[in-house]
Amino acid sequence: MLSDDHVNEIIIEVENVSSGVQSHPSSNQIFQEKVLLDSSINMVSSTSDIDVVDSQTVSKRNDQKGNQVLQFSTSLNESMSQTLHSLECMGIDTPGSSRETVQGQKLIASLIPMTSRDRIKAIRNQPRTMEEKRNLRKIVDKEKSKQTHRILQLNCCVQCLNSISRAYRRSKNSLSEILNSISLWQKTLKIIGGKFGTSVLSYFNFLRWLLKFNIFSFIVNFSFIIIPQFAVAEKNTLQFTGLELFTGVMAKYFRDNFINPHIYSGGITKLIFCWDFTVTHEKAVKLKQKNLSTEIRENLSELRQENAKLTFKQQLTRFSAYVMAWVVSTGVAIACCAAVYYLAEYNLEFLKTHSNPGAVLLLPFVVSCINLAVPCIYSMFRLVERYEMPRHEVYILLIRNIFLKISIIGILCYYWLNNVALSGEECWETLIGQDIYRLLLMDFVFSLADSFLGEFLRRIIGMQLITSLGLPEFDIARNVLELIYAQTLVWIGIFFCPLLPLIQMIMLFIMFYAKNISLMMNFQPPSKAWRASQMMTFFILLLFFPSFTGVLCTLAITIWRLKPSADCGPFRGLPFFIHSIYSWIDTLSTRPGYLWVVWIYRNLIGSVHFFFILTLIVLIITYLYWQITEGRKIMIRLLHEQIINEGKDKMFLIEKLIKLQDMEKKANPSSLVLESREVEQQDALHLGERDGSLDLRFRRSVQEGNPRA
Amino acid sequence: MGGSGSRLSKELLAEYQDLTFLTKQEILLSVHVVLAPHLVDNEQQARSGNEHTGKPIAENTNSSPLSTRAHRRFCELLPQEQRSVEESLLAQVPFEQILSLPELKANPFKERICRVFSTSPTRDSLSFEDFLDLLSVFSDTATPDIKSHYAFRIFDFDDDGTLNREDLSRLVNCLTGEGEDTRLSASEMKQLIDNILEESDIDRDGTINLSEFQHVISRSPDFASSFKIVL
């Protein structure tokens, strides 16, 4: 283990310090001891720091030895500078420069074997000033150049690879520079963040991310579907490229935010330590301070009342309120779905009798109205239900809204795939595409109306009529859900209408500006701290789980089970959509150059065994990771207990030491009276309020200091 | 923008890029911001005017009025002062100038931030490189480790290497502001600090040291995104 090696080195340094101290005859015995213990304490407190740090570094993913050494040396550096500072305060001249270079040499020694890229990263990660980093780099480069004379000429293959990787990295850097310079809406987002904080900013970042994704999806669709159709009427089999690449992004988010054992709430500490530095508007800062104060007070009163248990009757009433609320909300959702289904069924006949062109918009209009009105009903439930933590309220509201939206989309998909596709209409795919397009458009119109009219009205009401309400706060959850809903519709529609990403792009673009203007005019900054990253994880999870997998299921059913229309579209005449791929494989198998594609298709994609083995491997890896997580949780608990126990041990030993010192003082009172007065004076002058912390550090590690020193 | 880039030599620029987490654009922008202070005021006025109308400022910093005016001003400054670029980069900028930047003006921790990053012996001014260090730690790409290290130093009001009760109560007072109604009472403060120490003080010695602080911060994934100042 790292600490064992370095503990010995610490011992040496303690002895050096003590010899340095003893060379000054003016210091007295107790003073020297105190200094010695002080420095040993600082040294050894960094050892205990190392233990804690080590457990963290072990659990980190990139377990580079260099990182461990550097973290050790940073904590050592700290304690070194503290020792020197405290020694200086006591008026002792320290051989300080030699201390620093010894420790600096260790750092340099660890940096030399690294590759230059790692070295730059490591130096960058050091919490030092620019000057120190520059010197460090110079020294390391000098040492490295001394050493490279001894290294033989590298293998020319390795040189080749090096130059290739260097060129690749340079091109990547320049590409990212270019991308950064054309980054969209950078200034606007900074203003929003400055006035409203990171939580509202996360919504706009999400919007921007969706826009980028739609641009990408559109480019893919355009190049693979539209252009070939213009050129040659070829069958398209590559629609899923964009959607499949998405899975990779999902997996990364899951790994970073979900399989991380450390995410449990820090409660009140998080409020204190995580001040939002991005808020730069003066009024917003004052408001934030006021809100933070209120929230702290609320949290404190909650903590005081936490121990109050509810009576059985109260629990029963609360439970029945929950059940009733859930029953009612589910009932409302089901009723809405049924209404939408029957309306959709009626729609066809309705259209035949009424030739009004606006009549086709009836179904989308009703759906959008439902999406607008029912969430308001759900938020009324807040008056009936009482939750212990306001966070649960937000989650429950979100879950209900999601359930409503997903079930509406689900029922519409069912209607499309069951009724429209099998109805024998010509070009039923186009009909579905048009329906989706109308839904999207109506949803967009409603959002715009809500931003401009609805929120404006709410502001007028809040400011002029019922002034106690005040300005409304930006409801992040509702807005993100609307974005996800629109994106789900786009994904379903891509198969039937490949130009939908373009339309979604335009709509998102306009939506950004609309929401921005409305935000600036009608809203005030949020009053409660919003756990932005946890919520973003939740939203990405939403985007993936019901939304994306639902879309995949719908499209899977379409492709494998439905018969394409006889006259329209690139799949015309086939018995099933999937037969296009079958016939493509068949044509490929006649050409000798492409037999490997056929082999991949037949044995990997088409065979059950392969997927079975793949699933098994994934399950095994998941199980392994889960076991590792459990093991680390246990280790954290054990180390925690160990640290607490060590603290207790040290307290005990310190008290013993103090008792011994007192006995010594009493034994030789005369010779030490003068010096103890000096000590007291200097203590008062230089240690001052740091006495408390020094005492505690004093107490901390005498056990290690004494037997080894 | 290209002209001012030639003022800052390529080697120096590359060195700054290596030693900090900043991109080339950000470094050049901070050159303008720090070494052309009068223009910061003008920009501020322009910005506050824009905020009232809710209009976003020109998105491409390369063509913004600030950089062209700053460039001209910078050119004017240099021959008059007869200083080389390197010297002007090492010049000490007093705190008042840094604190008047719009990004720092309203921050409750602005004095602590300046004091932590200052390397001058009197610790009352920042050189340009200190300012770059500051921006680097507060940038988007800095690792959470280095951010939590500096956050600890900023919150450590008495610079003794630990957060004791005094530090924590000063921290909370900074967070809640100066108003009489927003300040916490003594009993509330005590309860709050007791709770904080209970949650974060692992070895039960009454203070929070760097490792404990970093441990607590590692449990809040929001920290890295909120500990950010973008120029």
Coordinates of N, CA, C and O in Angstrom, one line a residue, chain A residues 49-50 52-57 60 67 70-72 74-76 78 125-127 262 264 269-270 273-274, chain B residues 143-153 155 161 163 199-202 207-221 223-224:
Chain A
D49 N -4.9 11.3 6.5 CA -5.5 11.9 5.3 C -5.3 10.9 4.2 O -6.2 10.6 3.4
I50 N -4.1 10.4 4.1 CA -3.8 9.5 3.0 C -4.7 8.3 3.0 O -5.1 7.9 2.0
V52 N -7.6 8.0 4.1 CA -9.0 8.3 3.6 C -8.9 8.5 2.1 O -9.7 8.0 1.3
V53 N -7.8 9.3 1.7 CA -7.7 9.6 0.3 C -7.5 8.4 -0.5 O -8.0 8.2 -1.6
D54 N -6.7 7.4 0.1 CA -6.4 6.2 -0.6 C -7.7 5.4 -0.9 O -7.8 4.9 -2.0
S55 N -8.5 5.3 0.1 CA -9.7 4.5 -0.2 C -10.5 5.1 -1.3 O -11.1 4.5 -2.1
Q56 N -10.4 6.5 -1.4 CA -11.2 7.1 -2.5 C -10.5 6.8 -3.8 O -11.1 6.5 -4.8
T57 N -9.2 6.9 -3.8 CA -8.5 6.8 -5.0 C -8.6 5.3 -5.5 O -8.7 5.1 -6.7
K60 N -11.7 5.0 -7.3 CA -11.8 5.8 -8.6 C -11.5 4.9 -9.7 O -10.8 3.9 -9.6
N67 N -1.5 9.4 -9.9 CA -2.5 10.2 -9.2 C -2.4 10.0 -7.7 O -2.5 11.0 -6.9
L70 N 0.5 11.9 -6.4 CA 0.3 13.3 -6.4 C -0.7 13.8 -5.3 O -0.5 14.8 -4.7
Q71 N -1.7 13.0 -5.1 CA -2.6 13.4 -4.0 C -1.9 13.3 -2.7 O -2.1 14.2 -1.9
F72 N -1.1 12.3 -2.5 CA -0.3 12.2 -1.3 C 0.5 13.5 -1.2 O 0.6 14.1 -0.1
T74 N 0.1 16.3 -2.5 CA -0.6 17.6 -2.2 C -0.9 17.7 -0.8 O -0.8 18.8 -0.2
S75 N -1.4 16.6 -0.2 CA -1.8 16.7 1.2 C -0.5 16.9 2.1 O -0.5 17.7 3.0
L76 N 0.6 16.3 1.6 CA 1.8 16.5 2.4 C 2.3 17.9 2.2 O 2.8 18.5 3.1
E78 N 0.5 20.5 1.8 CA -0.3 21.3 2.7 C 0.2 21.3 4.1 O 0.5 22.3 4.7
N125 N -3.3 19.5 -13.0 CA -4.1 19.2 -11.8 C -3.6 19.6 -10.5 O -4.3 19.4 -9.5
Q126 N -2.4 20.0 -10.5 CA -1.8 20.4 -9.2 C -2.4 21.8 -8.7 O -2.5 22.7 -9.5
P127 N -2.8 21.8 -7.5 CA -3.3 23.1 -7.0 C -2.2 24.1 -6.6 O -2.1 24.4 -5.4
H262 N -22.0 6.8 -4.7 CA -21.9 7.9 -3.7 C -23.1 8.8 -3.8 O -23.2 9.7 -3.0
Y264 N -26.1 9.7 -2.6 CA -27.2 9.8 -1.6 C -27.1 11.2 -1.1 O -26.1 11.9 -1.1
T269 N -25.8 19.9 4.3 CA -24.4 20.3 4.0 C -24.3 20.7 2.5 O -23.5 21.6 2.2
K270 N -25.1 20.1 1.7 CA -25.0 20.4 0.3 C -25.4 21.9 0.1 O -24.9 22.6 -0.8
F273 N -22.3 24.1 1.1 CA -21.1 24.1 0.3 C -21.3 24.3 -1.1 O -20.3 24.5 -1.8
C274 N -22.5 24.2 -1.7 CA -22.7 24.3 -3.1 C -23.3 25.6 -3.5 O -24.4 25.6 -4.0
Chain B
T143 N -11.0 19.7 -13.1 CA -11.4 18.5 -12.4 C -12.1 18.9 -11.1 O -11.7 19.9 -10.5
P144 N -13.1 18.1 -10.7 CA -13.7 18.4 -9.4 C -12.7 18.4 -8.2 O -12.9 19.1 -7.2
D145 N -11.6 17.6 -8.3 CA -10.6 17.6 -7.3 C -10.0 19.0 -7.0 O -10.0 19.4 -5.9
I146 N -9.6 19.6 -8.1 CA -9.0 20.9 -8.0 C -10.0 21.9 -7.5 O -9.7 22.8 -6.8
K147 N -11.2 21.8 -8.0 CA -12.3 22.7 -7.6 C -12.5 22.6 -6.1 O -12.7 23.6 -5.4
S148 N -12.6 21.4 -5.6 CA -12.9 21.2 -4.2 C -11.7 21.7 -3.4 O -11.9 22.3 -2.3
H149 N -10.5 21.5 -3.9 CA -9.3 22.0 -3.1 C -9.4 23.5 -2.9 O -9.2 24.0 -1.9
Y150 N -9.7 24.2 -4.0 CA -9.8 25.7 -3.9 C -11.0 26.1 -3.2 O -11.0 27.2 -2.5
A151 N -12.1 25.4 -3.3 CA -13.3 25.8 -2.6 C -13.0 25.7 -1.1 O -13.4 26.6 -0.3
F152 N -12.3 24.7 -0.7 CA -11.9 24.6 0.7 C -11.1 25.8 1.1 O -11.3 26.4 2.2
R153 N -10.1 26.2 0.3 CA -9.3 27.3 0.7 C -10.1 28.6 0.7 O -9.8 29.5 1.5
F155 N -13.3 28.8 1.5 CA -14.2 28.8 2.7 C -13.4 28.9 4.0 O -14.0 29.2 5.0
G161 N -6.1 25.9 7.4 CA -6.1 24.6 6.9 C -7.2 23.7 7.3 O -7.3 22.6 6.9
L163 N -11.7 23.8 8.5 CA -12.9 24.6 8.7 C -13.4 24.4 10.1 O -14.0 23.3 10.4
E199 N -22.6 15.7 9.8 CA -22.6 15.0 8.4 C -21.3 14.9 7.9 O -21.0 14.0 7.1
S200 N -20.4 15.9 8.1 CA -19.1 15.8 7.4 C -17.9 15.5 8.2 O -16.9 15.0 7.7
D201 N -17.9 15.7 9.5 CA -16.7 15.5 10.3 C -16.6 14.0 10.6 O -17.3 13.5 11.5
I202 N -15.7 13.3 9.9 CA -15.6 11.9 10.1 C -14.9 11.5 11.3 O -15.3 10.6 12.0
T207 N -13.5 19.8 13.6 CA -13.2 20.6 12.4 C -13.3 19.8 11.2 O -13.3 18.5 11.3
I208 N -13.4 20.4 10.0 CA -13.5 19.7 8.8 C -12.2 20.0 8.1 O -11.8 21.1 7.8
N209 N -11.4 18.9 7.8 CA -10.2 19.1 7.0 C -10.4 18.8 5.5 O -11.6 18.5 5.1
L210 N -9.4 19.0 4.8 CA -9.5 18.9 3.3 C -10.2 17.6 2.8 O -11.1 17.6 2.0
S211 N -9.7 16.5 3.4 CA -10.2 15.2 2.9 C -11.7 15.1 3.2 O -12.4 14.6 2.4
E212 N -12.1 15.5 4.4 CA -13.5 15.3 4.8 C -14.3 16.2 3.9 O -15.4 15.8 3.4
F213 N -13.8 17.4 3.6 CA -14.5 18.3 2.7 C -14.7 17.7 1.3 O -15.8 17.7 0.8
Q214 N -13.6 17.2 0.8 CA -13.6 16.6 -0.5 C -14.6 15.4 -0.5 O -15.3 15.1 -1.5
H215 N -14.6 14.6 0.6 CA -15.5 13.5 0.7 C -17.0 14.0 0.6 O -17.8 13.4 -0.1
V216 N -17.3 15.0 1.4 CA -18.7 15.5 1.3 C -19.0 16.0 -0.1 O -20.1 15.8 -0.6
I217 N -18.1 16.8 -0.7 CA -18.3 17.3 -2.0 C -18.5 16.2 -3.0 O -19.4 16.4 -3.9
S218 N -17.8 15.1 -2.9 CA -17.9 14.1 -3.9 C -19.3 13.5 -3.9 O -19.7 12.9 -4.8
R219 N -20.1 13.7 -2.8 CA -21.4 13.1 -2.7 C -22.4 14.1 -3.3 O -23.6 13.7 -3.4
S220 N -22.0 15.3 -3.6 CA -23.0 16.2 -4.3 C -22.5 16.4 -5.7 O -21.6 17.2 -6.0
P221 N -23.2 15.8 -6.7 CA -22.8 15.9 -8.1 C -23.0 17.3 -8.6 O -22.5 17.7 -9.7
F223 N -21.9 20.0 -7.4 CA -20.8 21.0 -7.0 C -20.1 21.5 -8.2 O -19.8 22.7 -8.4
A224 N -19.7 20.6 -9.1 CA -18.8 21.0 -10.2 C -19.5 21.9 -11.1 O -18.9 22.8 -11.7

